[in-house]
XYZ file of C-alpha atoms in Angstrom:
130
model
C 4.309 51.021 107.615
C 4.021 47.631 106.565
C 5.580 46.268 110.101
C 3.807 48.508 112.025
C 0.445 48.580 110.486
C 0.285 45.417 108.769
C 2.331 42.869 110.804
C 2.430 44.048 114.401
C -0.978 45.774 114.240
C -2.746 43.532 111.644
C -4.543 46.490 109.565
C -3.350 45.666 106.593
C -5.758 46.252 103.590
C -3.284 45.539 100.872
C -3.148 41.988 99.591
C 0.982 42.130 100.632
C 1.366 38.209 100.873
C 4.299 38.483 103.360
C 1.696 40.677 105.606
C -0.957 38.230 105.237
C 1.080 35.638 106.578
C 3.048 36.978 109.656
C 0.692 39.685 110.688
C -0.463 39.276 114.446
C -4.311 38.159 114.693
C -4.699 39.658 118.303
C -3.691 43.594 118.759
C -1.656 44.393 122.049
C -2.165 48.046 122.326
C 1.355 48.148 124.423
C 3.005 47.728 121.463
C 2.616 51.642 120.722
C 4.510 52.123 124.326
C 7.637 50.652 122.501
C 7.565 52.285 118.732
C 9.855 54.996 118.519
C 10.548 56.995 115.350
C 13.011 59.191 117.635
C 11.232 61.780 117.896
C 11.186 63.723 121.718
C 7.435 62.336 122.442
C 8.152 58.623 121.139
C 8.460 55.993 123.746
C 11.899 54.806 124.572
C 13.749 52.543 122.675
C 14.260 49.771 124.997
C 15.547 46.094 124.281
C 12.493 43.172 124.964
C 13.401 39.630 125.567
C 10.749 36.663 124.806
C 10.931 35.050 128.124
C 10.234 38.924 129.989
C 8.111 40.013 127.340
C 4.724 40.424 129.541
C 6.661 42.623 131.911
C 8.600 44.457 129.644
C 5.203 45.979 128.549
C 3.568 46.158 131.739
C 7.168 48.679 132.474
C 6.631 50.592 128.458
C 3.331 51.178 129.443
C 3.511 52.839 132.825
C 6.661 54.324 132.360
C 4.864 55.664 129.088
C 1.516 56.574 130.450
C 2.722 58.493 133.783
C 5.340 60.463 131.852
C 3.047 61.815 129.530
C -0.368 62.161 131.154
C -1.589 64.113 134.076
C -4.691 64.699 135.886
C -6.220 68.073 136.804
C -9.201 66.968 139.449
C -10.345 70.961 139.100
C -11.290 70.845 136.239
C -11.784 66.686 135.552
C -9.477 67.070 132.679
C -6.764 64.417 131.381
C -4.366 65.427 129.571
C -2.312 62.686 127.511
C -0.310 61.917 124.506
C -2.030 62.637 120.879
C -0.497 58.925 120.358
C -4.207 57.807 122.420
C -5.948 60.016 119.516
C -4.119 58.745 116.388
C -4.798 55.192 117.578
C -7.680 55.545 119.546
C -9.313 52.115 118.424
C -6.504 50.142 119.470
C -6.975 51.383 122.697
C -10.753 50.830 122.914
C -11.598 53.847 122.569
C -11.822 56.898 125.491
C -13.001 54.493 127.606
C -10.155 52.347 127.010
C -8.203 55.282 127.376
C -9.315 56.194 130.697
C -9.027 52.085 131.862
C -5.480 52.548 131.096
C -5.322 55.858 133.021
C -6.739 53.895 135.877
C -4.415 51.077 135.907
C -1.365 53.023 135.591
C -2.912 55.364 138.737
C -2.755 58.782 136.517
C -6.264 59.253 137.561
C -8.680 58.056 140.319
C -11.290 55.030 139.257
C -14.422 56.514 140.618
C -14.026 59.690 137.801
C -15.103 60.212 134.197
C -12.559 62.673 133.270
C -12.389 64.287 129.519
C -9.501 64.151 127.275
C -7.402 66.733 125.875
C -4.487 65.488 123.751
C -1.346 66.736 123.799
C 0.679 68.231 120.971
C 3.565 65.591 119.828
C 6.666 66.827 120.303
C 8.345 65.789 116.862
C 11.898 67.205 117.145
C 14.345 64.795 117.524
C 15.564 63.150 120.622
C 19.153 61.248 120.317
C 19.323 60.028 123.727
C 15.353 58.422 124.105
C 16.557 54.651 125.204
C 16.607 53.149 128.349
């Protein structure tokens, strides 16, 4: 919790002195594209080198998005991964959501869908790496 709360996401409200002093002061919300706690609807565990870093979570993040979102333009309905929900301010909100819909071409950029969250799959995966 400490990593991924404190350090990587910098919400740490403890006074943890280690925290405090490593913890990132700018949030990347690709970072939850690459967490996995191996369970079947965690991102895959992948391997990111410094000098590809950028790209490595442009990839986590559209291989991410597109296999766990669709678009039903019937209804206007998005339906995504309850990661969005639980971290919904790292993402901007459900407008950041949809921006990242956009970008990743899940849905079209002239629509204002709403958001339905899928149920996380927590049974375990063995093989979720790439």
């Amino acid at each position: 919790d400490e990593i991924e709360h404190g350090i990587i996401r910098g919400k740490s409200y403890d006074n943890n002195a280690f925290v405090k002093r490593f913890k990132l002061n700018k949030l990347n919300y690709r970072i939850h594209f690459t967490m996995n706690c191996g369970a079947s609807s965690c991102p895959a565990i992948a391997y990111y080198k410094p000098e590809t870093i950028q790209e490595d979570l442009v990839l986590a993040e559209n291989v991410f998005v597109s296999s766990n979102s669709s678009y039903d333009s019937v209804t206007n309905v998005l339906y995504t991964s309850e990661l969005f929900n639980w971290f919904k301010e790292d993402f901007n909100g459900e407008s950041g959501i949809i921006d990242i819909m956009r970008i990743n071409y899940v849905i079209p950029f002239d629509v204002e869908p709403s958001i339905k969250y899928e149920s996380y799959n927590w049974d375990l995966k063995s093989k979720n790496y790439k």
